[in-house]
Short mmCIF file of N, CA, C and O in Angstrom, two decimals:
data_model
loop_
_atom_site.label_atom_id
_atom_site.label_comp_id
_atom_site.label_asym_id
_atom_site.label_seq_id
_atom_site.Cartn_x
_atom_site.Cartn_y
_atom_site.Cartn_z
N VAL U 1 -1.60 7.03 -6.07
CA VAL U 1 -0.19 7.02 -6.43
C VAL U 1 0.68 7.43 -5.25
O VAL U 1 1.84 7.74 -5.45
N GLU U 2 0.13 7.43 -4.07
CA GLU U 2 0.90 7.84 -2.90
C GLU U 2 2.15 7.00 -2.70
O GLU U 2 3.12 7.44 -2.12
N GLY U 3 2.16 5.78 -3.22
CA GLY U 3 3.33 4.93 -3.12
C GLY U 3 4.50 5.45 -3.93
O GLY U 3 5.62 4.98 -3.78
N LEU U 4 4.27 6.44 -4.79
CA LEU U 4 5.34 7.03 -5.60
C LEU U 4 5.88 8.32 -4.99
O LEU U 4 6.61 9.06 -5.63
N ALA U 5 5.55 8.56 -3.73
CA ALA U 5 5.94 9.81 -3.07
C ALA U 5 7.45 10.02 -3.02
O ALA U 5 7.91 11.13 -2.85
N GLY U 6 8.24 8.98 -3.23
CA GLY U 6 9.68 9.12 -3.21
C GLY U 6 10.26 9.68 -4.51
O GLY U 6 11.43 10.01 -4.57
N LEU U 7 9.44 9.77 -5.56
CA LEU U 7 9.92 10.35 -6.82
C LEU U 7 10.16 11.84 -6.62
O LEU U 7 9.29 12.57 -6.16
N ASN U 8 11.33 12.28 -7.00
CA ASN U 8 11.68 13.69 -6.87
C ASN U 8 12.48 14.14 -8.07
O ASN U 8 13.20 13.36 -8.67
N GLY U 9 12.35 15.41 -8.42
CA GLY U 9 13.16 15.98 -9.48
C GLY U 9 12.64 15.68 -10.86
O GLY U 9 11.49 15.96 -11.17
N SER U 10 13.47 15.07 -11.71
CA SER U 10 13.17 14.90 -13.12
C SER U 10 12.82 13.47 -13.49
O SER U 10 13.40 12.52 -12.97
N LEU U 11 11.90 13.36 -14.44
CA LEU U 11 11.63 12.09 -15.12
C LEU U 11 12.15 12.26 -16.54
O LEU U 11 11.75 13.20 -17.23
N ASP U 12 13.03 11.38 -16.98
CA ASP U 12 13.59 11.50 -18.32
C ASP U 12 12.54 11.29 -19.40
O ASP U 12 12.56 11.93 -20.43
N GLY U 13 11.64 10.36 -19.17
CA GLY U 13 10.60 10.06 -20.14
C GLY U 13 9.29 10.73 -19.77
O GLY U 13 9.25 11.67 -18.98
N SER U 14 8.22 10.22 -20.32
CA SER U 14 6.91 10.81 -20.11
C SER U 14 6.22 10.24 -18.87
O SER U 14 6.65 9.24 -18.31
N LEU U 15 5.15 10.90 -18.47
CA LEU U 15 4.32 10.47 -17.35
C LEU U 15 2.94 10.14 -17.89
O LEU U 15 2.23 11.02 -18.35
N HIS U 16 2.60 8.85 -17.91
CA HIS U 16 1.30 8.40 -18.39
C HIS U 16 0.52 7.84 -17.21
O HIS U 16 1.00 6.95 -16.52
N ILE U 17 -0.66 8.37 -16.99
CA ILE U 17 -1.56 7.86 -15.95
C ILE U 17 -2.87 7.58 -16.67
O ILE U 17 -3.63 8.50 -16.98
N ARG U 18 -3.11 6.30 -16.97
CA ARG U 18 -4.23 5.95 -17.85
C ARG U 18 -5.02 4.77 -17.32
O ARG U 18 -4.46 3.80 -16.81
N ASN U 19 -6.33 4.89 -17.49
CA ASN U 19 -7.26 3.77 -17.28
C ASN U 19 -7.20 3.16 -15.89
O ASN U 19 -7.13 1.95 -15.73
N ASN U 20 -7.23 4.04 -14.88
CA ASN U 20 -7.26 3.62 -13.48
C ASN U 20 -8.61 4.03 -12.91
O ASN U 20 -8.77 5.16 -12.44
N SER U 21 -9.56 3.16 -12.96
CA SER U 21 -10.95 3.52 -12.66
C SER U 21 -11.21 3.91 -11.21
O SER U 21 -12.21 4.55 -10.92
N ASN U 22 -10.32 3.58 -10.28
CA ASN U 22 -10.53 3.93 -8.87
C ASN U 22 -9.60 5.02 -8.36
O ASN U 22 -9.65 5.39 -7.19
N LEU U 23 -8.76 5.57 -9.22
CA LEU U 23 -7.79 6.59 -8.83
C LEU U 23 -8.50 7.93 -8.60
O LEU U 23 -9.14 8.46 -9.49
N LEU U 24 -8.39 8.46 -7.37
CA LEU U 24 -9.06 9.71 -7.00
C LEU U 24 -8.18 10.95 -7.17
O LEU U 24 -8.67 12.03 -7.45
N SER U 25 -6.88 10.80 -6.94
CA SER U 25 -5.99 11.95 -6.99
C SER U 25 -4.59 11.53 -7.44
O SER U 25 -4.30 10.34 -7.52
N LEU U 26 -3.76 12.51 -7.69
CA LEU U 26 -2.37 12.26 -8.07
C LEU U 26 -1.41 12.60 -6.94
O LEU U 26 -0.21 12.76 -7.16
N HIS U 27 -1.94 12.71 -5.73
CA HIS U 27 -1.08 12.99 -4.58
C HIS U 27 -0.05 11.88 -4.45
O HIS U 27 -0.37 10.70 -4.60
N GLY U 28 1.16 12.28 -4.21
CA GLY U 28 2.28 11.37 -4.19
C GLY U 28 3.28 11.73 -5.28
O GLY U 28 4.43 11.30 -5.26
N LEU U 29 2.83 12.56 -6.23
CA LEU U 29 3.72 12.97 -7.32
C LEU U 29 4.21 14.41 -7.15
O LEU U 29 4.82 14.97 -8.06
N GLU U 30 3.97 15.01 -6.00
CA GLU U 30 4.33 16.40 -5.77
C GLU U 30 5.81 16.70 -5.95
O GLU U 30 6.20 17.82 -6.26
N GLY U 31 6.67 15.71 -5.77
CA GLY U 31 8.11 15.91 -5.89
C GLY U 31 8.63 15.93 -7.31
O GLY U 31 9.77 16.28 -7.56
N VAL U 32 7.79 15.55 -8.27
CA VAL U 32 8.20 15.57 -9.68
C VAL U 32 8.15 17.00 -10.19
O VAL U 32 7.11 17.65 -10.15
N GLU U 33 9.30 17.50 -10.64
CA GLU U 33 9.40 18.89 -11.08
C GLU U 33 9.50 19.04 -12.59
O GLU U 33 9.04 20.02 -13.16
N ILE U 34 10.13 18.06 -13.23
CA ILE U 34 10.38 18.13 -14.67
C ILE U 34 10.02 16.79 -15.29
O ILE U 34 10.36 15.74 -14.75
N VAL U 35 9.34 16.83 -16.43
CA VAL U 35 8.99 15.61 -17.16
C VAL U 35 9.49 15.75 -18.59
O VAL U 35 9.24 16.77 -19.24
N GLY U 36 10.20 14.75 -19.05
CA GLY U 36 10.70 14.75 -20.43
C GLY U 36 9.58 14.40 -21.40
O GLY U 36 8.44 14.80 -21.22
N LYS U 37 9.89 13.61 -22.41
CA LYS U 37 8.86 13.15 -23.33
C LYS U 37 9.19 11.74 -23.78
O LYS U 37 10.35 11.32 -23.76
N GLY U 38 8.14 11.02 -24.17
CA GLY U 38 8.30 9.65 -24.63
C GLY U 38 8.34 9.57 -26.14
O GLY U 38 8.45 10.57 -26.84
N GLU U 39 8.21 8.35 -26.64
CA GLU U 39 8.27 8.09 -28.08
C GLU U 39 7.21 8.86 -28.87
O GLU U 39 7.43 9.23 -30.01
N GLU U 40 6.06 9.07 -28.26
CA GLU U 40 4.98 9.77 -28.95
C GLU U 40 5.08 11.29 -28.76
O GLU U 40 4.16 12.02 -29.09
N LYS U 41 6.19 11.74 -28.20
CA LYS U 41 6.46 13.15 -27.95
C LYS U 41 5.46 13.76 -26.97
O LYS U 41 5.19 14.94 -27.00
N ARG U 42 4.91 12.94 -26.09
CA ARG U 42 4.03 13.43 -25.04
C ARG U 42 4.82 13.51 -23.75
O ARG U 42 5.62 12.64 -23.45
N SER U 43 4.57 14.55 -22.97
CA SER U 43 5.18 14.65 -21.65
C SER U 43 4.24 14.11 -20.59
O SER U 43 4.62 13.25 -19.79
N VAL U 44 3.02 14.61 -20.55
CA VAL U 44 2.04 14.18 -19.55
C VAL U 44 0.78 13.75 -20.27
O VAL U 44 0.21 14.50 -21.08
N TRP U 45 0.32 12.53 -19.96
CA TRP U 45 -0.89 11.99 -20.56
C TRP U 45 -1.73 11.40 -19.44
O TRP U 45 -1.38 10.39 -18.84
N ILE U 46 -2.84 12.06 -19.14
CA ILE U 46 -3.76 11.63 -18.09
C ILE U 46 -5.09 11.34 -18.78
O ILE U 46 -5.75 12.24 -19.28
N SER U 47 -5.47 10.07 -18.82
CA SER U 47 -6.63 9.69 -19.62
C SER U 47 -7.34 8.47 -19.06
O SER U 47 -6.70 7.53 -18.58
N GLY U 48 -8.66 8.50 -19.12
CA GLY U 48 -9.47 7.34 -18.77
C GLY U 48 -9.49 6.99 -17.30
O GLY U 48 -9.71 5.84 -16.94
N ASN U 49 -9.28 7.98 -16.45
CA ASN U 49 -9.30 7.77 -15.00
C ASN U 49 -10.64 8.30 -14.49
O ASN U 49 -10.75 9.46 -14.08
N SER U 50 -11.66 7.48 -14.55
CA SER U 50 -13.03 7.94 -14.35
C SER U 50 -13.33 8.50 -12.96
O SER U 50 -14.25 9.30 -12.82
N ALA U 51 -12.59 8.13 -11.94
CA ALA U 51 -12.84 8.64 -10.59
C ALA U 51 -11.94 9.83 -10.23
O ALA U 51 -12.14 10.46 -9.19
N LEU U 52 -10.99 10.16 -11.09
CA LEU U 52 -10.02 11.22 -10.78
C LEU U 52 -10.72 12.56 -10.60
O LEU U 52 -11.44 13.02 -11.48
N LEU U 53 -10.49 13.19 -9.45
CA LEU U 53 -11.11 14.48 -9.12
C LEU U 53 -10.16 15.65 -9.31
O LEU U 53 -10.58 16.78 -9.55
N SER U 54 -8.85 15.41 -9.20
CA SER U 54 -7.90 16.50 -9.12
C SER U 54 -6.54 16.09 -9.69
O SER U 54 -6.14 14.93 -9.60
N VAL U 55 -5.82 17.07 -10.23
CA VAL U 55 -4.44 16.86 -10.66
C VAL U 55 -3.49 17.67 -9.77
O VAL U 55 -2.34 17.91 -10.13
N GLU U 56 -3.96 18.07 -8.60
CA GLU U 56 -3.15 18.88 -7.68
C GLU U 56 -1.85 18.20 -7.28
O GLU U 56 -0.90 18.87 -6.90
N GLY U 57 -1.77 16.90 -7.40
CA GLY U 57 -0.53 16.19 -7.10
C GLY U 57 0.61 16.53 -8.03
O GLY U 57 1.76 16.19 -7.77
N LEU U 58 0.31 17.22 -9.13
CA LEU U 58 1.34 17.63 -10.08
C LEU U 58 1.82 19.05 -9.82
O LEU U 58 2.49 19.65 -10.66
N ALA U 59 1.52 19.58 -8.66
CA ALA U 59 1.87 20.97 -8.32
C ALA U 59 3.37 21.23 -8.34
O ALA U 59 3.79 22.38 -8.42
N GLY U 60 4.20 20.19 -8.28
CA GLY U 60 5.64 20.38 -8.33
C GLY U 60 6.18 20.67 -9.72
O GLY U 60 7.30 21.15 -9.87
N LEU U 61 5.39 20.37 -10.76
CA LEU U 61 5.84 20.64 -12.13
C LEU U 61 6.07 22.13 -12.31
O LEU U 61 5.24 22.94 -11.91
N ASN U 62 7.18 22.46 -12.94
CA ASN U 62 7.44 23.88 -13.18
C ASN U 62 8.25 24.06 -14.45
O ASN U 62 8.95 23.16 -14.89
N GLY U 63 8.10 25.22 -15.05
CA GLY U 63 8.84 25.53 -16.26
C GLY U 63 8.19 24.94 -17.49
O GLY U 63 7.02 25.15 -17.73
N SER U 64 8.96 24.18 -18.26
CA SER U 64 8.45 23.69 -19.53
C SER U 64 8.34 22.17 -19.58
O SER U 64 9.07 21.46 -18.89
N LEU U 65 7.41 21.72 -20.40
CA LEU U 65 7.27 20.30 -20.74
C LEU U 65 7.83 20.15 -22.15
O LEU U 65 7.45 20.91 -23.05
N ASP U 66 8.72 19.19 -22.36
CA ASP U 66 9.31 19.00 -23.68
C ASP U 66 8.27 18.57 -24.71
O ASP U 66 8.35 18.95 -25.86
N GLY U 67 7.34 17.75 -24.27
CA GLY U 67 6.31 17.24 -25.18
C GLY U 67 4.95 17.81 -24.84
O GLY U 67 4.82 18.77 -24.08
N SER U 68 3.92 17.18 -25.36
CA SER U 68 2.56 17.69 -25.21
C SER U 68 1.93 17.29 -23.87
O SER U 68 2.42 16.42 -23.16
N LEU U 69 0.83 17.95 -23.57
CA LEU U 69 0.04 17.71 -22.37
C LEU U 69 -1.34 17.25 -22.80
O LEU U 69 -2.05 17.98 -23.50
N HIS U 70 -1.70 16.02 -22.44
CA HIS U 70 -3.02 15.46 -22.79
C HIS U 70 -3.78 15.17 -21.51
O HIS U 70 -3.29 14.44 -20.65
N ILE U 71 -4.97 15.71 -21.40
CA ILE U 71 -5.86 15.41 -20.28
C ILE U 71 -7.21 15.08 -20.91
O ILE U 71 -7.93 15.97 -21.36
N ARG U 72 -7.51 13.79 -20.97
CA ARG U 72 -8.67 13.35 -21.75
C ARG U 72 -9.46 12.28 -21.02
O ARG U 72 -8.91 11.40 -20.37
N ASN U 73 -10.77 12.38 -21.16
CA ASN U 73 -11.70 11.32 -20.73
C ASN U 73 -11.57 10.95 -19.26
O ASN U 73 -11.55 9.78 -18.90
N ASN U 74 -11.49 11.98 -18.42
CA ASN U 74 -11.50 11.82 -16.97
C ASN U 74 -12.81 12.43 -16.49
O ASN U 74 -12.88 13.62 -16.20
N SER U 75 -13.86 11.65 -16.48
CA SER U 75 -15.22 12.17 -16.38
C SER U 75 -15.55 12.90 -15.09
O SER U 75 -16.50 13.68 -15.05
N ASN U 76 -14.80 12.71 -14.01
CA ASN U 76 -15.07 13.40 -12.75
C ASN U 76 -14.03 14.46 -12.40
O ASN U 76 -14.09 15.04 -11.31
N LEU U 77 -13.11 14.74 -13.30
CA LEU U 77 -12.08 15.74 -13.04
C LEU U 77 -12.73 17.12 -12.93
O LEU U 77 -13.41 17.58 -13.84
N LEU U 78 -12.49 17.78 -11.78
CA LEU U 78 -13.15 19.05 -11.48
C LEU U 78 -12.33 20.28 -11.87
O LEU U 78 -12.88 21.32 -12.20
N SER U 79 -11.00 20.18 -11.78
CA SER U 79 -10.17 21.35 -12.09
C SER U 79 -8.78 20.92 -12.55
O SER U 79 -8.39 19.77 -12.39
N LEU U 80 -8.06 21.89 -13.08
CA LEU U 80 -6.68 21.66 -13.51
C LEU U 80 -5.69 22.32 -12.56
O LEU U 80 -4.51 22.47 -12.88
N HIS U 81 -6.17 22.72 -11.39
CA HIS U 81 -5.26 23.29 -10.39
C HIS U 81 -4.20 22.25 -10.03
O HIS U 81 -4.51 21.08 -9.83
N GLY U 82 -2.99 22.71 -10.01
CA GLY U 82 -1.84 21.84 -9.82
C GLY U 82 -0.90 21.97 -11.00
O GLY U 82 0.26 21.58 -10.93
N LEU U 83 -1.40 22.55 -12.09
CA LEU U 83 -0.58 22.73 -13.29
C LEU U 83 -0.12 24.18 -13.47
O LEU U 83 0.42 24.53 -14.51
N GLU U 84 -0.32 25.00 -12.47
CA GLU U 84 0.02 26.42 -12.57
C GLU U 84 1.49 26.69 -12.85
O GLU U 84 1.84 27.71 -13.44
N GLY U 85 2.36 25.79 -12.45
CA GLY U 85 3.79 25.98 -12.65
C GLY U 85 4.28 25.69 -14.06
O GLY U 85 5.39 26.02 -14.43
N VAL U 86 3.43 25.08 -14.88
CA VAL U 86 3.81 24.77 -16.27
C VAL U 86 3.65 26.05 -17.10
O VAL U 86 2.57 26.62 -17.19
N GLU U 87 4.75 26.49 -17.70
CA GLU U 87 4.74 27.73 -18.46
C GLU U 87 4.83 27.54 -19.96
O GLU U 87 4.32 28.34 -20.73
N ILE U 88 5.51 26.47 -20.39
CA ILE U 88 5.70 26.20 -21.81
C ILE U 88 5.43 24.73 -22.06
O ILE U 88 5.84 23.87 -21.29
N VAL U 89 4.71 24.43 -23.15
CA VAL U 89 4.40 23.04 -23.51
C VAL U 89 4.85 22.80 -24.94
O VAL U 89 4.53 23.58 -25.85
N GLY U 90 5.61 21.72 -25.14
CA GLY U 90 6.08 21.36 -26.48
C GLY U 90 4.95 20.77 -27.32
O GLY U 90 3.78 20.82 -26.94
N LYS U 91 5.30 20.17 -28.46
CA LYS U 91 4.31 19.57 -29.35
C LYS U 91 4.46 18.06 -29.35
O LYS U 91 5.57 17.54 -29.30
N GLY U 92 3.33 17.38 -29.45
CA GLY U 92 3.33 15.94 -29.61
C GLY U 92 3.41 15.57 -31.08
O GLY U 92 3.42 16.43 -31.95
N GLU U 93 3.44 14.27 -31.35
CA GLU U 93 3.56 13.83 -32.74
C GLU U 93 2.35 14.21 -33.58
O GLU U 93 2.44 14.28 -34.80
N GLU U 94 1.21 14.47 -32.95
CA GLU U 94 0.03 14.89 -33.70
C GLU U 94 -0.04 16.41 -33.82
O GLU U 94 -1.06 16.98 -34.14
N LYS U 95 1.06 17.09 -33.56
CA LYS U 95 1.23 18.54 -33.70
C LYS U 95 0.37 19.35 -32.74
O LYS U 95 0.09 20.51 -32.97
N ARG U 96 -0.07 18.74 -31.64
CA ARG U 96 -0.80 19.45 -30.60
C ARG U 96 0.12 19.69 -29.42
O ARG U 96 0.92 18.84 -29.08
N SER U 97 -0.06 20.82 -28.77
CA SER U 97 0.67 21.08 -27.53
C SER U 97 -0.17 20.69 -26.33
O SER U 97 0.29 19.99 -25.44
N VAL U 98 -1.41 21.16 -26.31
CA VAL U 98 -2.32 20.88 -25.20
C VAL U 98 -3.60 20.31 -25.78
O VAL U 98 -4.19 20.87 -26.70
N TRP U 99 -4.02 19.16 -25.23
CA TRP U 99 -5.25 18.51 -25.69
C TRP U 99 -6.08 18.18 -24.46
O TRP U 99 -5.71 17.31 -23.67
N ILE U 100 -7.18 18.89 -24.29
CA ILE U 100 -8.08 18.68 -23.17
C ILE U 100 -9.45 18.38 -23.76
O ILE U 100 -10.05 19.23 -24.44
N SER U 101 -9.95 17.16 -23.53
CA SER U 101 -11.25 16.80 -24.09
C SER U 101 -11.88 15.67 -23.28
O SER U 101 -11.19 14.89 -22.63
N GLY U 102 -13.20 15.61 -23.32
CA GLY U 102 -13.94 14.51 -22.70
C GLY U 102 -13.91 14.49 -21.19
O GLY U 102 -14.13 13.44 -20.58
N ASN U 103 -13.64 15.63 -20.58
CA ASN U 103 -13.63 15.75 -19.11
C ASN U 103 -14.92 16.46 -18.72
O ASN U 103 -14.94 17.66 -18.50
N SER U 104 -16.00 15.72 -18.66
CA SER U 104 -17.34 16.30 -18.59
C SER U 104 -17.62 17.12 -17.33
O SER U 104 -18.47 18.00 -17.34
N ALA U 105 -16.91 16.91 -16.24
CA ALA U 105 -17.13 17.68 -15.00
C ALA U 105 -16.23 18.92 -14.93
O ALA U 105 -16.42 19.76 -14.06
N LEU U 106 -15.29 19.05 -15.85
CA LEU U 106 -14.35 20.16 -15.84
C LEU U 106 -15.04 21.45 -16.27
O LEU U 106 -15.60 21.54 -17.36
N LEU U 107 -15.01 22.45 -15.39
CA LEU U 107 -15.71 23.70 -15.65
C LEU U 107 -14.78 24.82 -16.11
O LEU U 107 -15.24 25.83 -16.64
N SER U 108 -13.48 24.67 -15.90
CA SER U 108 -12.55 25.74 -16.19
C SER U 108 -11.16 25.15 -16.45
O SER U 108 -10.82 24.09 -15.94
N VAL U 109 -10.37 25.87 -17.23
CA VAL U 109 -8.98 25.50 -17.44
C VAL U 109 -8.06 26.47 -16.69
O VAL U 109 -6.88 26.59 -17.00
N GLU U 110 -8.60 27.11 -15.69
CA GLU U 110 -7.90 28.11 -14.92
C GLU U 110 -6.54 27.62 -14.38
O GLU U 110 -5.61 28.40 -14.24
N GLY U 111 -6.42 26.35 -14.08
CA GLY U 111 -5.17 25.81 -13.56
C GLY U 111 -4.01 25.91 -14.54
O GLY U 111 -2.85 25.73 -14.15
N LEU U 112 -4.29 26.22 -15.79
CA LEU U 112 -3.23 26.39 -16.79
C LEU U 112 -2.77 27.83 -16.91
O LEU U 112 -2.04 28.18 -17.82
N ALA U 113 -3.20 28.66 -15.99
CA ALA U 113 -2.89 30.09 -16.06
C ALA U 113 -1.49 30.42 -15.58
O ALA U 113 -1.23 31.54 -15.19
N GLY U 114 -0.58 29.46 -15.59
CA GLY U 114 0.78 29.64 -15.10
C GLY U 114 1.56 30.63 -15.79
O GLY U 114 1.72 31.64 -16.09
#
């Protein structure tokens, strides 16, 4: 996603990064500080990115997410470092705030210790 390096500040809607089998990192999104929510009341949805190793590219996020945070089915994701700046997470339409599942290489949720 390095081609998105010009994004800075706020996204009015949600950030969905899904089903990108060759995506290794989210570098290029460091300038995004605030993410709103979409129709499904999700703010950040990272799912089905089988080669993704890191979410450190989201290190610019800070404060609160209006909607939920979903990190699912990223089989090579090693850590959640990069999310330390997120302090408050809203609820999605399924009444969940944070949903982390199916990330078989993930050993810790320490990156959420913001």
